[in-house]
mmCIF file of C-alpha atoms in Angstrom:
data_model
loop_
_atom_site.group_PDB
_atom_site.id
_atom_site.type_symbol
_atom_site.label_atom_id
_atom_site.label_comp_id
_atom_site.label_asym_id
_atom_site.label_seq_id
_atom_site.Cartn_x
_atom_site.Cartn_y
_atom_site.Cartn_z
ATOM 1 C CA UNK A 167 -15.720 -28.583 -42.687
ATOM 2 C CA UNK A 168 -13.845 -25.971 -40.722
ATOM 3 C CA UNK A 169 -15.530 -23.156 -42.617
ATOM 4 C CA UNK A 170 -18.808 -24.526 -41.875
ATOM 5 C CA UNK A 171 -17.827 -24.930 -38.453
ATOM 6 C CA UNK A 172 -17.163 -20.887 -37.868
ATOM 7 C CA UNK A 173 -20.922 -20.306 -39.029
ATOM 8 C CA UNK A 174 -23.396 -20.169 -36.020
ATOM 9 C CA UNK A 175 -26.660 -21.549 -36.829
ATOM 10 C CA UNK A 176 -28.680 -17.981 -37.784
ATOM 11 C CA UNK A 177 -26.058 -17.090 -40.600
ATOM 12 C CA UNK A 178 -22.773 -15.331 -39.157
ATOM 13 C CA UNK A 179 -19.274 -16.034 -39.105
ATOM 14 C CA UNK A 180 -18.831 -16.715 -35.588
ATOM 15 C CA UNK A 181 -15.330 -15.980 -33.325
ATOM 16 C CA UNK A 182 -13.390 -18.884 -31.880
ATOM 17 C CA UNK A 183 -14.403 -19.512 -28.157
ATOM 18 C CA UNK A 184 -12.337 -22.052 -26.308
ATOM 19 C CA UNK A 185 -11.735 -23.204 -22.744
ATOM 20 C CA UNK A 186 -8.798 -21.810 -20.662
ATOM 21 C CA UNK A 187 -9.465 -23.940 -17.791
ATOM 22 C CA UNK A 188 -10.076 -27.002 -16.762
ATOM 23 C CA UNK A 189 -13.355 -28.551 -17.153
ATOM 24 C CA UNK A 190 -15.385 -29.331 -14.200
ATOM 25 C CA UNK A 191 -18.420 -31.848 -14.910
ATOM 26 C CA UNK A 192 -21.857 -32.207 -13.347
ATOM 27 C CA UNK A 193 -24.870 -34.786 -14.566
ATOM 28 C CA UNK A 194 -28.220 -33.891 -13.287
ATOM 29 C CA UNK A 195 -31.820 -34.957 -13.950
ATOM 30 C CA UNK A 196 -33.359 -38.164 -15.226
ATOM 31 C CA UNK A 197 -31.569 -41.044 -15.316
ATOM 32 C CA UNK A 198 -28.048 -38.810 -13.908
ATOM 33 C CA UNK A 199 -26.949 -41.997 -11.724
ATOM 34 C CA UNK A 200 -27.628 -44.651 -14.731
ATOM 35 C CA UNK A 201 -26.004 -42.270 -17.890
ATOM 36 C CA UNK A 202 -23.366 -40.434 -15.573
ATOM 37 C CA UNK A 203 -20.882 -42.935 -17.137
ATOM 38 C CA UNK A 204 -21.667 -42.363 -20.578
ATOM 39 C CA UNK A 205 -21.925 -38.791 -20.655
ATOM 40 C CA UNK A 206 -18.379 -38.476 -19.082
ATOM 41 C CA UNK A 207 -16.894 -41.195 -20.989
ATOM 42 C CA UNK A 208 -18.324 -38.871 -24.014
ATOM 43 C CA UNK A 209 -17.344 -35.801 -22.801
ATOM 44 C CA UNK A 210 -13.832 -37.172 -21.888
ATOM 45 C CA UNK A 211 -13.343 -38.288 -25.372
ATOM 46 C CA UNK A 212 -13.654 -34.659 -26.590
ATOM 47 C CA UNK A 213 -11.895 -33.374 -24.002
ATOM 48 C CA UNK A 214 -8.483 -35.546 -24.289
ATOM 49 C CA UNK A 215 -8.841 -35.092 -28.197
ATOM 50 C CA UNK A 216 -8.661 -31.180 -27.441
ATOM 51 C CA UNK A 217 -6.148 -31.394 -24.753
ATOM 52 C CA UNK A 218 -8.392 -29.982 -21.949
ATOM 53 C CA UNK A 219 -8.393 -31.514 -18.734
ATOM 54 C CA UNK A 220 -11.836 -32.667 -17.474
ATOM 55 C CA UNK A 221 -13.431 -34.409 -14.380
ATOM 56 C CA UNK A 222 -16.031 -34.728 -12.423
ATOM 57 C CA UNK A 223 -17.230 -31.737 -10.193
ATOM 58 C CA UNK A 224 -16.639 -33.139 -6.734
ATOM 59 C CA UNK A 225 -18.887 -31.482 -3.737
ATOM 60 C CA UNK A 226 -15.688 -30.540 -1.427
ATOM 61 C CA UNK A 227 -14.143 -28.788 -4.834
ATOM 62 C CA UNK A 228 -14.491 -25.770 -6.948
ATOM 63 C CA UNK A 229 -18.372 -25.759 -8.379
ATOM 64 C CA UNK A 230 -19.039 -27.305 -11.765
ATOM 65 C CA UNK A 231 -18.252 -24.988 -14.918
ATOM 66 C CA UNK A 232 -19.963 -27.634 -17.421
ATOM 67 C CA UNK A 233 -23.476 -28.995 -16.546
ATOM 68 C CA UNK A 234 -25.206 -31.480 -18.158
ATOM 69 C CA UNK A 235 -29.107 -31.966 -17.408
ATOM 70 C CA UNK A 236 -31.378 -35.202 -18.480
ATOM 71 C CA UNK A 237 -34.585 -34.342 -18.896
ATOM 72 C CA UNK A 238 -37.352 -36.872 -18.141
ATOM 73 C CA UNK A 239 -39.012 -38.766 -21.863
ATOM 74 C CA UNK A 240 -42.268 -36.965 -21.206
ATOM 75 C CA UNK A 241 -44.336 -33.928 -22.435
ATOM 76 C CA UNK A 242 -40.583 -31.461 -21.390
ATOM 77 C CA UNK A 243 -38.846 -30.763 -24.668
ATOM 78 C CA UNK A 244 -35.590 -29.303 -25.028
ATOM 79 C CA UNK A 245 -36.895 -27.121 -27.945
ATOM 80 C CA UNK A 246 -39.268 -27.293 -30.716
ATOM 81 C CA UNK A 247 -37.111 -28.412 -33.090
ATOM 82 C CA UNK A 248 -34.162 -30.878 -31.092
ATOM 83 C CA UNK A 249 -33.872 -33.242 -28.420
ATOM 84 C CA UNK A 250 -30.678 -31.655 -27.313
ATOM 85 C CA UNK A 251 -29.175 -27.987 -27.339
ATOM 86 C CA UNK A 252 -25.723 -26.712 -25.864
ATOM 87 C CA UNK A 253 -25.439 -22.881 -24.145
ATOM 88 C CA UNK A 254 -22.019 -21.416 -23.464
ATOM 89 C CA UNK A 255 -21.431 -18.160 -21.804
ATOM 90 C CA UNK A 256 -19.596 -15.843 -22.881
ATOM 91 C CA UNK A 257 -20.624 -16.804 -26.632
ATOM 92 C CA UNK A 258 -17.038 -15.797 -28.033
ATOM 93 C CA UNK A 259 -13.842 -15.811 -26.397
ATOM 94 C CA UNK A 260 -12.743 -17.911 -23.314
ATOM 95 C CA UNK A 261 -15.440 -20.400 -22.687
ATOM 96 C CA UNK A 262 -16.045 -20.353 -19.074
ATOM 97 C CA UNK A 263 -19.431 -21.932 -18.433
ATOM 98 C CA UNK A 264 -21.582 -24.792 -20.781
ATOM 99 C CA UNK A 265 -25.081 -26.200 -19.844
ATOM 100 C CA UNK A 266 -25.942 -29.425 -22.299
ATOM 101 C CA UNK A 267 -29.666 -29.975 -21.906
ATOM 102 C CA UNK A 268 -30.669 -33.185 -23.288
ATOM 103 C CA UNK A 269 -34.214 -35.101 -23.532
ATOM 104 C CA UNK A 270 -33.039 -38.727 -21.957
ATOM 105 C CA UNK A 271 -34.212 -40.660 -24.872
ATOM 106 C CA UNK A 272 -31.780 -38.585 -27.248
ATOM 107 C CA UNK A 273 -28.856 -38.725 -25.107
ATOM 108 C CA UNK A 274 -26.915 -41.265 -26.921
ATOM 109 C CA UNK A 275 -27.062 -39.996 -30.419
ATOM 110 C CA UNK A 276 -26.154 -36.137 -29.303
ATOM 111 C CA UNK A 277 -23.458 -36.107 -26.639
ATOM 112 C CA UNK A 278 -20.662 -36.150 -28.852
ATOM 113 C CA UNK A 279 -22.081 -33.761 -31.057
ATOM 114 C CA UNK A 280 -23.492 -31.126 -28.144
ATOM 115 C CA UNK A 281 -19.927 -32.336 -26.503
ATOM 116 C CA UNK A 282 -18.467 -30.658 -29.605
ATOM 117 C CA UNK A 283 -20.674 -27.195 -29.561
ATOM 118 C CA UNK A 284 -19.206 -27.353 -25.711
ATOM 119 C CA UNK A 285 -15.927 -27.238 -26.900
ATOM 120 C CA UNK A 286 -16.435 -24.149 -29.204
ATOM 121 C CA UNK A 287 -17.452 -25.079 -32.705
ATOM 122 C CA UNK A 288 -20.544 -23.716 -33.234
ATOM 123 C CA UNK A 289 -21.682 -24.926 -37.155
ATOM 124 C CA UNK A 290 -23.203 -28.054 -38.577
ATOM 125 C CA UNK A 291 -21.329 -29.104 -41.699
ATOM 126 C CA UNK A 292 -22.770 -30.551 -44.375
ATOM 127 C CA UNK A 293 -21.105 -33.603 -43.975
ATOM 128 C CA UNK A 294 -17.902 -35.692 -42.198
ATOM 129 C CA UNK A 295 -18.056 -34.786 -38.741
ATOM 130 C CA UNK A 296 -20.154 -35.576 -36.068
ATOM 131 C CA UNK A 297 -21.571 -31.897 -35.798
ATOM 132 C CA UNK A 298 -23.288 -32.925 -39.079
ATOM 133 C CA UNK A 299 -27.353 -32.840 -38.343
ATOM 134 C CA UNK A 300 -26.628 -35.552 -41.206
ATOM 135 C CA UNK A 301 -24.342 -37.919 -39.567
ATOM 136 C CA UNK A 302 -25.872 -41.242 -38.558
ATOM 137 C CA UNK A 303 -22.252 -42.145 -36.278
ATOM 138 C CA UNK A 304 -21.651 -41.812 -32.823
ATOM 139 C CA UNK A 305 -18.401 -41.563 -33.196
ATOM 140 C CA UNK A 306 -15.677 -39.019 -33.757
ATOM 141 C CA UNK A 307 -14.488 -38.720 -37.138
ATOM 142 C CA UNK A 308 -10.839 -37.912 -38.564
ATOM 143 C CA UNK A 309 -11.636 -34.150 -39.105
ATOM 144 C CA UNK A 310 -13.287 -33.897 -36.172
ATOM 145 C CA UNK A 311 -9.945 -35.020 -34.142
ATOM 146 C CA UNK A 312 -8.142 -32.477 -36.485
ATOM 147 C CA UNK A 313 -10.430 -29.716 -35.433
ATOM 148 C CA UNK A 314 -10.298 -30.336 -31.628
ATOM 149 C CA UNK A 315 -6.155 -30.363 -31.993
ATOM 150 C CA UNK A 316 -5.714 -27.790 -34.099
ATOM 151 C CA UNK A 317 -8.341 -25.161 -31.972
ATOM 152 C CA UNK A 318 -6.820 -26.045 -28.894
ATOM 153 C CA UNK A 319 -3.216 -25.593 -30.283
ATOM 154 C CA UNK A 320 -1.616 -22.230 -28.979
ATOM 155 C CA UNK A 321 -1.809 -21.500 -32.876
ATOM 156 C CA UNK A 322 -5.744 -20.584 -32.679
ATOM 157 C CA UNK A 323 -6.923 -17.866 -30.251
ATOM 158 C CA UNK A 324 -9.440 -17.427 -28.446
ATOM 159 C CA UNK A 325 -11.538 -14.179 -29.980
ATOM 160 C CA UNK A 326 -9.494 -15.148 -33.834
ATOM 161 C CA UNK A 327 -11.637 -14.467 -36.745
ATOM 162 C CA UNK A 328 -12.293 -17.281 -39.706
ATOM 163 C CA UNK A 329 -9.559 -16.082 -42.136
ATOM 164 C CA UNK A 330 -6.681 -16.430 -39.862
ATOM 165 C CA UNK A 331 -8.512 -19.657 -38.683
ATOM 166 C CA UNK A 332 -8.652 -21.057 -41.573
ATOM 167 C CA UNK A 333 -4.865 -20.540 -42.496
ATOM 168 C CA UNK A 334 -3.806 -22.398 -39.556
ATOM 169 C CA UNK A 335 -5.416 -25.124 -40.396
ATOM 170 C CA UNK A 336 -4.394 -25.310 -44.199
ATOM 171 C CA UNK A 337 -0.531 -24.795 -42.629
ATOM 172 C CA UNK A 338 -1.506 -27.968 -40.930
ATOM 173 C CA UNK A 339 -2.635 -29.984 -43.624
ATOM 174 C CA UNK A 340 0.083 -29.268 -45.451
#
């Protein structure tokens, strides 16, 4: 799982990216008022599992850093392909911005797995975690708790390569 994790979708190893600083939470677009709870519950989830401290972005505070924008069930697609996609800037290293885009419809079945991609982890494995495109859960798995402890340890860098990755987290099943 963590070695399918480290592969971005077009076919390269990818660097770990992780947040630094707290995360700062806005909910825009269809529905924002009636699925604002959800998504942060969601994204909280994620979040505490990693260690990361999130909240809402509130309008006397600093600006959100992680948006998350419902798009109305009509002819508006997120992409050809999905209901849901996840861009972070910068794509490696520190993490310091994440727009989820989401088609309202799909929002329950993807925000834990977009919430995931926010977090860093770029693959789909082929199977036990919820960034599987093969996963019929909505629900964190075992593995994926290990991954969002161990890359958010002080262990795993941000910028580290897969190797080096990938021995920190056999050292920790062990």
């Amino acid at each position: 799982i963590v070695w399918e994790v480290l592969w971005q979708q077009q076919g390269y190893l990818q660097p770990v990216s992780k947040w630094r600083d707290p995360i700062r939470v806005s909910v825009s677009g269809a529905g924002a008022a009636r699925h604002r709870r959800f998504v942060l519950a969601q994204l909280g989830r994620v979040a505490r599992s990693a260690g990361i401290e999130l909240a809402e972005a509130q309008p006397d505070g600093p600006p959100a850093n992680f948006e998350v924008e419902i798009l109305a069930d009509d002819l508006t697609r997120v992409g050809f392909y999905f209901a849901c996609r996840t861009q972070r800037t910068p794509g490696v290293g520190v993490i310091r911005r994440v727009k989820i885009t989401a088609e309202e419809r799909a929002l329950r079945r993807c925000m834990l797995h977009e919430a995931m991609h926010a977090m860093g982890m770029v693959g789909h494995p082929r199977g036990g975690s919820i960034l599987s495109y093969y996963r019929s859960s909505d629900e964190l798995t075992a593995a994926d708790e290990l991954l969002l402890k161990a890359w958010y340890s002080d262990e795993i860098k941000p910028g580290m390569h897969a190797l080096p990755v990938l021995a920190v987290f056999a050292r920790r099943l062990v």
